[in-house]
Amino acid sequence: MGAAGPACAVREPLSREPLSREPLSREPLSREPLSREPLSREPLSREPLSREPLSREPPARSVLRHVRLENLAAGMSGGVLSTLALHPLDLVKIRFAVSDGLELRPKYNGILHCMSTVWKHEGLRGLYQGVTPNMVGAGASWGLYFFFYNAIKAYKKEGKMESLSASEHLVSAAEAGAMTLCITNPIWVTKTRLVLQYNAGVDPSKRQYRGMFDALIKIYKTEGIRGLYKGFVPGLFGTSHGALQFMAYEDLKERYNKYRNRVSDTKLNTVEYIMMAAVSKIFAVVATYPYQVVRARLQDQHNTYSGVFDVIRRTWRKEGVHGFYKGIIPNVIRVTPACCITFVVYENVSGFLLGFRKENN
């Protein structure tokens, strides 16, 4: 008895401790995750909450969110100033472009001869024939172009960290050009008709149109809407000019900033803007000039063509390749500084106006 008593007392705690304490301490740890599993599944069943951004996305992606009147005002300013400065060269370019051998047209031996002849017979007024529609057209065209282009570009860039590709700039500029042309084509027809009133400064009786609005009314009365939209089809092809120019301009700016180890959209100084604008413009002119000759001849009141292909066929037959590049030298001389003026004015005015908007907001 005395020996058995102590042996039983020692064995009891050894056999009960692992059985009673170990499971009690481990069981809650193993059961707790199992009891909480349904709670972790509940958010998964409520995932329709992720549909809210989808319902708000269409208004967030609207192109109208990116419309800025500052771009319109800045573009108009650049277009008007460059036109006032360089309109006589534009007049020379158009007269060369339509020079197809008709006897009623004056004969010019070169740029200087053309300008001196106009000055001699028609004076300063002759050199600025058609300046009003040209100024209105250039102001409206550049204003609308920058207005549409920047809105489309910002819309396409929304939500993207990287810059737009060259092809995206090309398409954005082409879309902006097509929309601009739909509005401004009648102004360009009017300008062409006014510029081609030969000797109107000497003999007012030979003046078919007294001014921009008189020309618009007379063209509409005699030729209808079709007359105001002459040259529209080659003009649409001509959107490739602006598209190529803007693509080159944007690409040059981006590459230049990358070369200078700067952020791609860093603002440049005036000299840098002039360089980018000049190179991009010359590239676009050389690539697309023939369409301008075709368009000018379609809009000319002294000759009748049945359409674009008729102009191309007759020009090729009579004048060859040279006929499609008539007036390109005065055009390059005119448009390169004009483009530089336009882009420098635009970049500075838009930067000021958009900066002013940010400060007020």
Short mmCIF file of C-alpha atoms in Angstrom, two decimals:
data_model
loop_
_atom_site.label_atom_id
_atom_site.label_comp_id
_atom_site.label_asym_id
_atom_site.label_seq_id
_atom_site.Cartn_x
_atom_site.Cartn_y
_atom_site.Cartn_z
CA MET A 1 0.00 0.00 0.00
CA GLY A 2 2.71 2.39 1.08
CA ALA A 3 4.67 1.69 -2.12
CA ALA A 4 1.67 1.79 -4.48
CA GLY A 5 0.39 5.14 -3.14
CA PRO A 6 3.37 7.25 -4.20
CA ALA A 7 3.61 5.52 -7.62
CA CYS A 8 -0.03 6.37 -8.52
CA ALA A 9 0.38 9.97 -7.35
CA VAL A 10 3.40 10.48 -9.63
CA ARG A 11 1.76 8.90 -12.75
CA GLU A 12 -1.49 10.88 -12.62
CA PRO A 13 -0.09 14.35 -13.49
CA LEU A 14 2.21 12.88 -16.20
CA SER A 15 -0.68 11.20 -18.01
CA ARG A 16 -3.18 14.11 -17.70
CA GLU A 17 -0.94 17.08 -18.60
CA PRO A 18 -0.38 16.27 -22.27
CA LEU A 19 -3.97 15.02 -22.77
CA SER A 20 -5.79 17.90 -21.14
CA ARG A 21 -3.55 20.93 -21.83
CA GLU A 22 -2.02 20.38 -25.25
CA PRO A 23 -5.27 19.96 -27.24
CA LEU A 24 -6.90 22.87 -25.38
CA SER A 25 -4.10 25.25 -26.29
CA ARG A 26 -3.92 24.13 -29.99
CA GLU A 27 -7.58 23.68 -30.81
CA PRO A 28 -8.58 27.38 -30.83
CA LEU A 29 -5.61 28.15 -33.13
CA SER A 30 -6.69 25.57 -35.68
CA ARG A 31 -10.40 26.41 -35.51
CA GLU A 32 -10.15 30.21 -35.62
CA PRO A 33 -9.16 30.47 -39.31
CA LEU A 34 -11.89 28.01 -40.21
CA SER A 35 -14.51 30.10 -38.45
CA ARG A 36 -13.31 33.29 -40.18
CA GLU A 37 -13.19 31.92 -43.72
CA PRO A 38 -16.77 32.94 -44.61
CA LEU A 39 -15.92 36.55 -43.64
CA SER A 40 -13.01 36.62 -46.07
CA ARG A 41 -15.27 35.33 -48.85
CA GLU A 42 -17.92 38.03 -48.43
CA PRO A 43 -16.00 40.82 -50.21
CA LEU A 44 -15.47 38.45 -53.14
CA SER A 45 -19.24 38.09 -53.50
CA ARG A 46 -19.64 41.89 -53.46
CA GLU A 47 -17.26 42.62 -56.37
CA PRO A 48 -19.96 44.44 -58.43
CA LEU A 49 -18.65 47.54 -56.59
CA SER A 50 -15.80 47.51 -59.14
CA ARG A 51 -18.35 48.39 -61.85
CA GLU A 52 -18.70 51.98 -60.59
CA PRO A 53 -15.60 53.29 -62.44
CA LEU A 54 -16.90 51.68 -65.64
CA SER A 55 -20.13 53.67 -65.43
CA ARG A 56 -18.20 56.92 -64.91
CA GLU A 57 -15.59 56.28 -67.64
CA PRO A 58 -17.42 57.66 -70.72
CA PRO A 59 -17.76 61.23 -69.39
CA ALA A 60 -14.17 61.09 -68.09
CA ARG A 61 -12.93 60.18 -71.59
CA SER A 62 -14.91 62.87 -73.41
CA VAL A 63 -12.81 64.96 -75.80
CA LEU A 64 -14.77 68.04 -74.70
CA ARG A 65 -12.94 67.91 -71.36
CA HIS A 66 -9.76 68.88 -73.19
CA VAL A 67 -11.14 71.80 -75.22
CA ARG A 68 -9.28 75.04 -74.43
CA LEU A 69 -10.25 78.41 -75.89
CA GLU A 70 -6.73 79.59 -75.07
CA ASN A 71 -5.42 77.38 -77.90
CA LEU A 72 -7.93 78.95 -80.31
CA ALA A 73 -6.92 82.50 -79.34
CA ALA A 74 -3.20 81.75 -79.48
CA GLY A 75 -3.45 80.06 -82.89
CA MET A 76 -5.48 82.95 -84.33
CA SER A 77 -2.92 85.46 -83.05
CA GLY A 78 -0.07 83.61 -84.74
CA GLY A 79 -1.95 83.19 -88.02
CA VAL A 80 -2.99 86.85 -88.30
CA LEU A 81 0.46 88.27 -87.48
CA SER A 82 2.30 85.99 -89.90
CA THR A 83 -0.19 86.79 -92.70
CA LEU A 84 0.14 90.54 -92.29
CA ALA A 85 3.91 90.27 -92.47
CA LEU A 86 4.19 87.96 -95.47
CA HIS A 87 1.05 88.27 -97.64
CA PRO A 88 2.89 89.66 -100.74
CA LEU A 89 4.90 86.43 -100.98
CA ASP A 90 1.68 84.43 -100.80
CA LEU A 91 0.28 86.47 -103.70
CA VAL A 92 3.41 85.72 -105.77
CA LYS A 93 3.13 82.00 -104.94
CA ILE A 94 -0.48 81.78 -106.13
CA ARG A 95 0.20 83.69 -109.36
CA PHE A 96 3.07 81.33 -110.15
CA ALA A 97 0.99 78.26 -109.30
CA VAL A 98 -1.77 79.14 -111.81
CA SER A 99 0.64 80.32 -114.51
CA ASP A 100 -0.32 77.83 -117.25
CA GLY A 101 0.27 79.85 -120.43
CA LEU A 102 -3.06 81.67 -120.78
CA GLU A 103 -2.60 84.93 -122.70
CA LEU A 104 -4.69 86.97 -120.29
CA ARG A 105 -2.23 86.33 -117.47
CA PRO A 106 0.87 88.49 -116.94
CA LYS A 107 4.17 86.71 -117.65
CA TYR A 108 6.71 86.60 -114.81
CA ASN A 109 10.37 85.64 -115.08
CA GLY A 110 10.96 85.09 -111.39
CA ILE A 111 10.00 86.04 -107.85
CA LEU A 112 11.58 89.50 -107.88
CA HIS A 113 10.24 90.24 -111.37
CA CYS A 114 6.74 89.25 -110.25
CA MET A 115 6.87 91.45 -107.14
CA SER A 116 8.35 94.42 -109.01
CA THR A 117 5.73 94.09 -111.79
CA VAL A 118 2.85 94.03 -109.31
CA TRP A 119 4.37 96.99 -107.42
CA LYS A 120 4.89 98.95 -110.65
CA HIS A 121 1.38 98.43 -112.04
CA GLU A 122 -0.73 98.02 -108.90
CA GLY A 123 1.30 99.49 -106.02
CA LEU A 124 1.14 98.39 -102.39
CA ARG A 125 -2.58 97.74 -102.76
CA GLY A 126 -1.76 95.22 -105.50
CA LEU A 127 0.72 93.37 -103.30
CA TYR A 128 -1.95 93.12 -100.59
CA GLN A 129 -4.85 92.03 -102.83
CA GLY A 130 -6.80 89.36 -100.97
CA VAL A 131 -5.18 90.15 -97.62
CA THR A 132 -8.51 90.34 -95.76
CA PRO A 133 -9.72 86.81 -96.56
CA ASN A 134 -6.14 85.58 -96.21
CA MET A 135 -5.89 87.10 -92.74
CA VAL A 136 -9.33 85.81 -91.73
CA GLY A 137 -8.58 82.41 -93.27
CA ALA A 138 -5.13 82.08 -91.70
CA GLY A 139 -6.37 83.25 -88.30
CA ALA A 140 -9.37 80.92 -88.37
CA SER A 141 -7.38 78.00 -89.78
CA TRP A 142 -4.51 78.18 -87.32
CA GLY A 143 -6.84 78.91 -84.41
CA LEU A 144 -9.15 76.00 -85.20
CA TYR A 145 -6.24 73.72 -86.05
CA PHE A 146 -4.52 74.23 -82.70
CA PHE A 147 -7.92 74.14 -80.96
CA PHE A 148 -8.89 70.74 -82.42
CA TYR A 149 -5.39 69.28 -82.45
CA ASN A 150 -4.62 69.90 -78.78
CA ALA A 151 -8.04 68.59 -77.70
CA ILE A 152 -7.64 65.39 -79.75
CA LYS A 153 -4.03 64.94 -78.62
CA ALA A 154 -4.91 65.39 -74.93
CA TYR A 155 -7.84 62.98 -75.31
CA LYS A 156 -5.59 60.29 -76.78
CA LYS A 157 -2.93 60.85 -74.14
CA GLU A 158 -5.37 60.64 -71.23
CA GLY A 159 -4.45 57.83 -68.84
CA LYS A 160 -1.10 57.18 -70.55
CA MET A 161 2.24 57.73 -68.88
CA GLU A 162 4.30 57.64 -72.08
CA SER A 163 4.23 60.24 -74.87
CA LEU A 164 2.14 59.73 -78.01
CA SER A 165 3.83 57.97 -80.91
CA ALA A 166 4.61 59.65 -84.23
CA SER A 167 1.67 57.88 -85.90
CA GLU A 168 -0.71 59.12 -83.17
CA HIS A 169 0.49 62.70 -83.72
CA LEU A 170 0.03 62.20 -87.47
CA VAL A 171 -3.57 60.95 -87.13
CA SER A 172 -4.48 63.65 -84.57
CA ALA A 173 -3.21 66.40 -86.85
CA ALA A 174 -5.00 64.92 -89.90
CA GLU A 175 -8.30 64.81 -88.00
CA ALA A 176 -7.84 68.40 -86.85
CA GLY A 177 -7.01 69.48 -90.40
CA ALA A 178 -10.12 67.84 -91.90
CA MET A 179 -12.41 69.51 -89.34
CA THR A 180 -10.74 72.89 -89.93
CA LEU A 181 -11.05 72.64 -93.72
CA CYS A 182 -14.80 71.97 -93.51
CA ILE A 183 -15.18 75.41 -91.92
CA THR A 184 -12.56 77.46 -93.78
CA ASN A 185 -12.64 76.25 -97.42
CA PRO A 186 -15.02 79.06 -98.59
CA ILE A 187 -12.58 81.64 -97.20
CA TRP A 188 -9.69 80.14 -99.20
CA VAL A 189 -11.74 80.14 -102.42
CA THR A 190 -12.51 83.83 -101.84
CA LYS A 191 -8.86 84.66 -101.20
CA THR A 192 -7.71 82.89 -104.36
CA ARG A 193 -10.29 84.72 -106.50
CA LEU A 194 -9.29 88.12 -105.07
CA VAL A 195 -5.57 87.47 -105.55
CA LEU A 196 -6.14 86.55 -109.22
CA GLN A 197 -7.81 89.85 -110.17
CA TYR A 198 -5.05 91.03 -112.53
CA ASN A 199 -4.61 94.82 -112.95
CA ALA A 200 -7.60 95.48 -110.69
CA GLY A 201 -5.57 98.19 -108.98
CA VAL A 202 -5.11 100.06 -112.28
CA ASP A 203 -8.55 99.60 -113.85
CA PRO A 204 -11.35 99.24 -111.26
CA SER A 205 -13.77 98.20 -114.04
CA LYS A 206 -11.81 94.95 -114.36
CA ARG A 207 -12.39 94.22 -110.71
CA GLN A 208 -14.84 91.31 -110.52
CA TYR A 209 -15.01 91.36 -106.72
CA ARG A 210 -14.92 94.43 -104.47
CA GLY A 211 -13.88 92.58 -101.36
CA MET A 212 -14.17 89.43 -99.29
CA PHE A 213 -17.89 89.53 -98.52
CA ASP A 214 -18.76 90.68 -102.04
CA ALA A 215 -16.80 87.71 -103.39
CA LEU A 216 -18.51 85.27 -101.02
CA ILE A 217 -21.97 86.50 -102.06
CA LYS A 218 -21.21 86.51 -105.80
CA ILE A 219 -19.62 83.07 -105.76
CA TYR A 220 -22.59 81.68 -103.85
CA LYS A 221 -25.11 83.33 -106.23
CA THR A 222 -23.40 82.22 -109.44
CA GLU A 223 -21.91 78.86 -108.42
CA GLY A 224 -23.76 77.86 -105.25
CA ILE A 225 -22.26 75.89 -102.37
CA ARG A 226 -20.28 73.86 -104.89
CA GLY A 227 -18.40 77.01 -105.91
CA LEU A 228 -17.48 77.83 -102.30
CA TYR A 229 -16.13 74.31 -101.82
CA LYS A 230 -14.02 74.11 -104.97
CA GLY A 231 -10.70 72.52 -104.16
CA PHE A 232 -12.14 70.78 -101.09
CA VAL A 233 -11.08 67.28 -102.19
CA PRO A 234 -7.42 68.18 -102.84
CA GLY A 235 -7.67 70.23 -99.66
CA LEU A 236 -8.54 67.06 -97.75
CA PHE A 237 -5.47 65.40 -99.23
CA GLY A 238 -3.66 68.54 -98.15
CA THR A 239 -4.39 67.77 -94.51
CA SER A 240 -1.43 65.44 -94.92
CA HIS A 241 0.71 68.61 -95.08
CA GLY A 242 -0.32 69.76 -91.62
CA ALA A 243 -0.26 66.20 -90.32
CA LEU A 244 3.32 65.66 -91.51
CA GLN A 245 4.37 69.06 -90.17
CA PHE A 246 2.88 68.52 -86.70
CA MET A 247 4.23 64.97 -86.53
CA ALA A 248 7.73 66.23 -87.38
CA TYR A 249 7.39 69.22 -85.01
CA GLU A 250 6.32 67.09 -82.04
CA ASP A 251 8.94 64.43 -82.76
CA LEU A 252 11.72 67.01 -83.10
CA LYS A 253 10.75 68.67 -79.80
CA GLU A 254 10.67 65.33 -78.00
CA ARG A 255 13.99 64.14 -79.42
CA TYR A 256 15.62 67.50 -78.68
CA ASN A 257 14.45 67.46 -75.05
CA LYS A 258 15.65 63.86 -74.73
CA TYR A 259 19.04 64.89 -76.14
CA ARG A 260 19.19 67.71 -73.57
CA ASN A 261 18.17 65.28 -70.77
CA ARG A 262 14.91 67.11 -70.13
CA VAL A 263 11.28 66.02 -69.71
CA SER A 264 9.71 65.43 -73.14
CA ASP A 265 7.14 68.25 -72.81
CA THR A 266 9.57 70.87 -71.46
CA LYS A 267 8.95 74.35 -72.91
CA LEU A 268 11.63 75.56 -75.32
CA ASN A 269 13.02 79.05 -75.85
CA THR A 270 12.19 81.20 -78.89
CA VAL A 271 15.25 80.20 -80.95
CA GLU A 272 14.59 76.50 -80.32
CA TYR A 273 10.94 76.87 -81.39
CA ILE A 274 12.05 78.65 -84.58
CA MET A 275 14.45 75.79 -85.42
CA MET A 276 11.81 73.09 -84.86
CA ALA A 277 9.15 74.98 -86.81
CA ALA A 278 11.43 75.70 -89.79
CA VAL A 279 12.69 72.13 -90.22
CA SER A 280 9.23 70.58 -89.85
CA LYS A 281 7.69 73.06 -92.31
CA ILE A 282 10.28 72.55 -95.07
CA PHE A 283 9.86 68.79 -94.73
CA ALA A 284 6.06 69.08 -95.11
CA VAL A 285 6.23 71.53 -98.05
CA VAL A 286 8.54 69.37 -100.14
CA ALA A 287 6.39 66.30 -99.49
CA THR A 288 2.99 67.83 -100.29
CA TYR A 289 3.41 70.88 -102.56
CA PRO A 290 1.82 69.40 -105.75
CA TYR A 291 -1.63 69.29 -104.14
CA GLN A 292 -1.47 73.08 -103.59
CA VAL A 293 -0.95 73.64 -107.32
CA VAL A 294 -3.92 71.38 -108.14
CA ARG A 295 -6.09 73.13 -105.58
CA ALA A 296 -5.18 76.65 -106.75
CA ARG A 297 -5.94 75.75 -110.38
CA LEU A 298 -9.31 74.30 -109.42
CA GLN A 299 -10.21 77.53 -107.62
CA ASP A 300 -8.99 79.79 -110.46
CA GLN A 301 -11.87 81.61 -112.20
CA HIS A 302 -9.94 81.99 -115.51
CA ASN A 303 -9.87 78.29 -116.35
CA THR A 304 -12.36 75.44 -116.20
CA TYR A 305 -11.51 71.95 -115.02
CA SER A 306 -13.92 69.06 -114.60
CA GLY A 307 -12.21 67.85 -111.45
CA VAL A 308 -9.00 66.91 -109.67
CA PHE A 309 -7.94 64.26 -112.19
CA ASP A 310 -8.56 66.65 -115.08
CA VAL A 311 -6.16 69.17 -113.48
CA ILE A 312 -3.53 66.48 -112.92
CA ARG A 313 -3.86 65.13 -116.47
CA ARG A 314 -3.70 68.54 -118.19
CA THR A 315 -0.87 69.83 -115.99
CA TRP A 316 1.19 66.69 -116.57
CA ARG A 317 0.57 66.78 -120.34
CA LYS A 318 1.47 70.46 -120.78
CA GLU A 319 4.13 71.04 -118.12
CA GLY A 320 5.34 67.72 -116.75
CA VAL A 321 6.67 67.33 -113.19
CA HIS A 322 7.82 70.96 -113.18
CA GLY A 323 4.18 72.07 -113.41
CA PHE A 324 3.35 70.49 -110.07
CA TYR A 325 6.17 72.39 -108.34
CA LYS A 326 5.60 75.85 -109.82
CA GLY A 327 5.92 78.50 -107.14
CA ILE A 328 7.58 76.19 -104.60
CA ILE A 329 10.58 78.49 -104.05
CA PRO A 330 8.52 81.60 -103.16
CA ASN A 331 6.27 79.28 -101.17
CA VAL A 332 9.17 77.92 -99.11
CA ILE A 333 10.53 81.45 -98.65
CA ARG A 334 7.09 82.59 -97.47
CA VAL A 335 5.82 79.68 -95.39
CA THR A 336 9.01 78.97 -93.47
CA PRO A 337 9.21 82.38 -91.74
CA ALA A 338 5.39 82.46 -91.57
CA CYS A 339 5.38 79.11 -89.79
CA CYS A 340 8.13 80.25 -87.42
CA ILE A 341 6.17 83.42 -86.55
CA THR A 342 2.95 81.43 -86.09
CA PHE A 343 4.46 78.75 -83.86
CA VAL A 344 6.51 81.15 -81.74
CA VAL A 345 3.49 83.41 -81.18
CA TYR A 346 1.27 80.40 -80.49
CA GLU A 347 3.63 78.74 -78.00
CA ASN A 348 4.18 81.97 -76.05
CA VAL A 349 0.56 83.20 -76.07
CA SER A 350 -0.88 79.77 -75.22
CA GLY A 351 1.72 79.31 -72.47
CA PHE A 352 0.76 82.68 -70.98
CA LEU A 353 -3.02 82.11 -71.24
CA LEU A 354 -2.95 78.54 -69.93
CA GLY A 355 -0.63 79.60 -67.11
CA PHE A 356 -3.07 82.38 -66.25
CA ARG A 357 -5.92 79.84 -66.16
CA LYS A 358 -3.96 77.58 -63.77
CA GLU A 359 -3.20 80.47 -61.44
CA ASN A 360 -6.88 81.45 -61.26
CA ASN A 361 -7.98 77.87 -60.67
#
